mmCIF file of C-alpha atoms in Angstrom:
data_model
loop_
_atom_site.group_PDB
_atom_site.id
_atom_site.type_symbol
_atom_site.label_atom_id
_atom_site.label_comp_id
_atom_site.label_asym_id
_atom_site.label_seq_id
_atom_site.Cartn_x
_atom_site.Cartn_y
_atom_site.Cartn_z
ATOM 1 C CA UNK M 1 -24.795 43.424 18.006
ATOM 2 C CA UNK M 2 -26.489 40.500 16.341
ATOM 3 C CA UNK M 3 -29.191 42.645 14.796
ATOM 4 C CA UNK M 4 -26.555 44.989 13.337
ATOM 5 C CA UNK M 5 -24.773 42.056 11.677
ATOM 6 C CA UNK M 6 -28.102 40.837 10.252
ATOM 7 C CA UNK M 7 -28.951 44.322 8.987
ATOM 8 C CA UNK M 8 -25.515 44.715 7.379
ATOM 9 C CA UNK M 9 -25.926 41.369 5.653
ATOM 10 C CA UNK M 10 -29.406 42.340 4.415
ATOM 11 C CA UNK M 11 -28.128 45.709 3.161
ATOM 12 C CA UNK M 12 -25.260 44.065 1.316
ATOM 13 C CA UNK M 13 -27.532 41.618 -0.555
ATOM 14 C CA UNK M 14 -29.630 44.323 -2.282
ATOM 15 C CA UNK M 15 -26.409 46.182 -3.062
ATOM 16 C CA UNK M 16 -25.098 43.065 -4.789
ATOM 17 C CA UNK M 17 -28.370 42.663 -6.663
ATOM 18 C CA UNK M 18 -28.230 46.298 -7.784
ATOM 19 C CA UNK M 19 -24.637 45.869 -8.890
ATOM 20 C CA UNK M 20 -25.596 42.805 -10.909
ATOM 21 C CA UNK M 21 -28.487 44.602 -12.585
ATOM 22 C CA UNK M 22 -26.396 47.678 -13.447
ATOM 23 C CA UNK M 23 -23.625 45.541 -14.885
ATOM 24 C CA UNK M 24 -25.972 43.336 -16.858
ATOM 25 C CA UNK M 25 -27.891 46.285 -18.321
ATOM 26 C CA UNK M 26 -24.684 47.586 -19.929
ATOM 27 C CA UNK M 27 -23.886 44.369 -21.768
ATOM 28 C CA UNK M 28 -25.369 43.172 -25.053
ATOM 29 C CA UNK M 29 -26.322 39.577 -24.319
ATOM 30 C CA UNK M 30 -28.153 38.987 -27.598
ATOM 31 C CA UNK M 31 -24.815 38.695 -29.336
ATOM 32 C CA UNK M 32 -23.162 36.562 -26.653
ATOM 33 C CA UNK M 33 -25.442 34.652 -24.214
ATOM 34 C CA UNK M 34 -22.409 32.903 -22.682
ATOM 35 C CA UNK M 35 -21.336 36.310 -21.425
ATOM 36 C CA UNK M 36 -24.660 36.602 -19.593
ATOM 37 C CA UNK M 37 -24.230 33.276 -17.831
ATOM 38 C CA UNK M 38 -20.616 34.071 -16.896
ATOM 39 C CA UNK M 39 -21.523 37.487 -15.548
ATOM 40 C CA UNK M 40 -24.340 36.098 -13.421
ATOM 41 C CA UNK M 41 -22.162 33.325 -11.974
ATOM 42 C CA UNK M 42 -19.247 35.635 -11.151
ATOM 43 C CA UNK M 43 -21.354 38.370 -9.591
ATOM 44 C CA UNK M 44 -23.542 35.977 -7.616
ATOM 45 C CA UNK M 45 -20.463 34.225 -6.232
ATOM 46 C CA UNK M 46 -18.965 37.562 -5.190
ATOM 47 C CA UNK M 47 -22.125 38.495 -3.303
ATOM 48 C CA UNK M 48 -22.360 35.169 -1.453
ATOM 49 C CA UNK M 49 -18.619 34.824 -0.785
ATOM 50 C CA UNK M 50 -18.860 36.434 2.653
ATOM 51 C CA UNK M 51 -21.795 34.401 3.964
ATOM 52 C CA UNK M 52 -19.561 32.279 6.239
ATOM 53 C CA UNK M 53 -17.764 35.393 7.472
ATOM 54 C CA UNK M 54 -21.058 37.155 8.226
ATOM 55 C CA UNK M 55 -22.351 34.069 10.044
ATOM 56 C CA UNK M 56 -19.217 33.922 12.221
ATOM 57 C CA UNK M 57 -19.484 37.649 12.956
ATOM 58 C CA UNK M 58 -23.102 37.219 14.026
ATOM 59 C CA UNK M 59 -22.295 34.193 16.220
ATOM 60 C CA UNK M 60 -19.392 36.023 17.860
ATOM 61 C CA UNK M 61 -21.519 39.073 18.606
ATOM 62 C CA UNK M 62 -24.376 36.899 19.913
ATOM 63 C CA UNK M 63 -21.979 35.356 22.445
ATOM 64 C CA UNK M 64 -20.638 38.816 23.324
ATOM 65 C CA UNK M 65 -24.160 40.131 23.913
ATOM 66 C CA UNK M 66 -24.961 37.130 26.102
ATOM 67 C CA UNK M 67 -21.800 37.713 28.163
ATOM 68 C CA UNK M 68 -22.649 41.400 28.567
ATOM 69 C CA UNK M 69 -26.103 40.488 29.905
ATOM 70 C CA UNK M 70 -24.495 38.185 32.464
ATOM 71 C CA UNK M 71 -22.002 40.848 33.554
ATOM 72 C CA UNK M 72 -24.675 43.082 35.107
ATOM 73 C CA UNK M 73 -25.799 40.561 37.724
ATOM 74 C CA UNK M 74 -22.185 39.480 38.284
ATOM 75 C CA UNK M 75 -21.123 43.068 39.005
ATOM 76 C CA UNK M 76 -24.086 43.600 41.343
ATOM 77 C CA UNK M 77 -23.093 40.486 43.263
ATOM 78 C CA UNK M 78 -19.482 41.676 43.347
ATOM 79 C CA UNK M 79 -20.578 44.940 45.008
ATOM 80 C CA UNK M 80 -22.553 42.993 47.619
ATOM 81 C CA UNK M 81 -19.599 40.725 48.338
ATOM 82 C CA UNK M 82 -17.252 43.709 48.712
ATOM 83 C CA UNK M 83 -19.621 45.225 51.299
ATOM 84 C CA UNK M 84 -19.699 41.928 53.143
ATOM 85 C CA UNK M 85 -15.893 41.696 53.023
ATOM 86 C CA UNK M 86 -15.578 45.173 54.519
ATOM 87 C CA UNK M 87 -17.632 44.070 57.517
ATOM 88 C CA UNK M 88 -15.589 40.914 58.168
ATOM 89 C CA UNK M 89 -12.469 40.581 60.256
ATOM 90 C CA UNK M 90 -9.323 40.593 58.133
ATOM 91 C CA UNK M 91 -8.377 37.115 59.424
ATOM 92 C CA UNK M 92 -11.766 35.571 58.671
ATOM 93 C CA UNK M 93 -11.643 32.522 56.355
ATOM 94 C CA UNK M 94 -14.904 33.755 54.797
ATOM 95 C CA UNK M 95 -13.167 36.996 53.835
ATOM 96 C CA UNK M 96 -10.459 35.040 51.978
ATOM 97 C CA UNK M 97 -13.006 33.057 49.987
ATOM 98 C CA UNK M 98 -14.962 36.236 49.159
ATOM 99 C CA UNK M 99 -11.741 37.911 48.068
ATOM 100 C CA UNK M 100 -11.007 35.055 45.645
ATOM 101 C CA UNK M 101 -14.525 35.215 44.247
ATOM 102 C CA UNK M 102 -14.446 39.001 43.790
ATOM 103 C CA UNK M 103 -11.013 38.705 42.152
ATOM 104 C CA UNK M 104 -12.403 36.158 39.661
ATOM 105 C CA UNK M 105 -15.279 38.522 38.866
ATOM 106 C CA UNK M 106 -12.928 41.458 38.328
ATOM 107 C CA UNK M 107 -10.700 39.319 36.098
ATOM 108 C CA UNK M 108 -13.691 38.235 33.984
ATOM 109 C CA UNK M 109 -14.778 41.866 33.613
ATOM 110 C CA UNK M 110 -11.250 42.920 32.648
ATOM 111 C CA UNK M 111 -11.102 40.138 30.038
ATOM 112 C CA UNK M 112 -14.352 41.433 28.527
ATOM 113 C CA UNK M 113 -13.072 45.008 28.412
ATOM 114 C CA UNK M 114 -9.834 43.845 26.749
ATOM 115 C CA UNK M 115 -11.765 41.764 24.210
ATOM 116 C CA UNK M 116 -14.038 44.682 23.305
ATOM 117 C CA UNK M 117 -11.078 47.041 23.027
ATOM 118 C CA UNK M 118 -9.158 44.698 20.714
ATOM 119 C CA UNK M 119 -11.968 43.208 18.611
ATOM 120 C CA UNK M 120 -12.163 44.614 15.104
ATOM 121 C CA UNK M 121 -14.738 43.118 12.751
ATOM 122 C CA UNK M 122 -12.987 42.126 9.535
ATOM 123 C CA UNK M 123 -13.722 44.387 6.608
ATOM 124 C CA UNK M 124 -14.566 43.378 3.069
ATOM 125 C CA UNK M 125 -10.933 43.975 2.103
ATOM 126 C CA UNK M 126 -9.670 41.138 4.366
ATOM 127 C CA UNK M 127 -9.210 37.805 2.551
ATOM 128 C CA UNK M 128 -11.987 35.354 3.401
ATOM 129 C CA UNK M 129 -9.690 32.677 4.890
ATOM 130 C CA UNK M 130 -7.948 35.245 7.091
ATOM 131 C CA UNK M 131 -11.289 36.692 8.232
ATOM 132 C CA UNK M 132 -12.616 33.223 9.092
ATOM 133 C CA UNK M 133 -9.487 32.353 11.092
ATOM 134 C CA UNK M 134 -9.615 35.682 12.965
ATOM 135 C CA UNK M 135 -13.319 35.337 13.750
ATOM 136 C CA UNK M 136 -12.902 31.740 14.941
ATOM 137 C CA UNK M 137 -10.183 32.914 17.347
ATOM 138 C CA UNK M 138 -12.331 35.817 18.564
ATOM 139 C CA UNK M 139 -15.359 33.564 18.981
ATOM 140 C CA UNK M 140 -13.304 31.120 21.078
ATOM 141 C CA UNK M 141 -11.966 33.986 23.214
ATOM 142 C CA UNK M 142 -15.392 35.469 23.896
ATOM 143 C CA UNK M 143 -16.850 32.004 24.633
ATOM 144 C CA UNK M 144 -14.091 31.497 27.215
ATOM 145 C CA UNK M 145 -14.914 34.902 28.701
ATOM 146 C CA UNK M 146 -18.625 34.039 28.859
ATOM 147 C CA UNK M 147 -17.764 30.839 30.730
ATOM 148 C CA UNK M 148 -15.497 32.793 33.124
ATOM 149 C CA UNK M 149 -18.258 35.335 33.789
ATOM 150 C CA UNK M 150 -20.759 32.587 34.518
ATOM 151 C CA UNK M 151 -18.327 30.682 36.741
ATOM 152 C CA UNK M 152 -17.431 33.790 38.724
ATOM 153 C CA UNK M 153 -21.057 34.877 39.054
ATOM 154 C CA UNK M 154 -22.212 31.630 40.703
#
């Protein structure tokens, strides 16, 4: 969820700061101050390198959470429509329109289940450019699913 992504990002920052402090404490900067500046720049860049990736992860999960909230009411409506369909004559035009609506709802739910099953948050070992591309694709897919859920739930 969004809060988990924020917490992971917050946990990683102190870890980077601790890593910097441990590394710097082992070096003798009195003899070579350029080494100090280089070490700080390199380690700070490494800690902030994943900021865009973490932002995309958080945005993707925010959209997912929003879609999940909308699924509850959509599924409740789907159950009501199925009950109504069961009471209608099989040749009723209303039954056909309800069937199409329920089918759209079931498809939107199936898309969500497939997305959740296949989504894997990129790890720190994935190159930044690859992680960004993957997350952009996943964000677009979950946005489409959110729109499908909302369209079917109307």
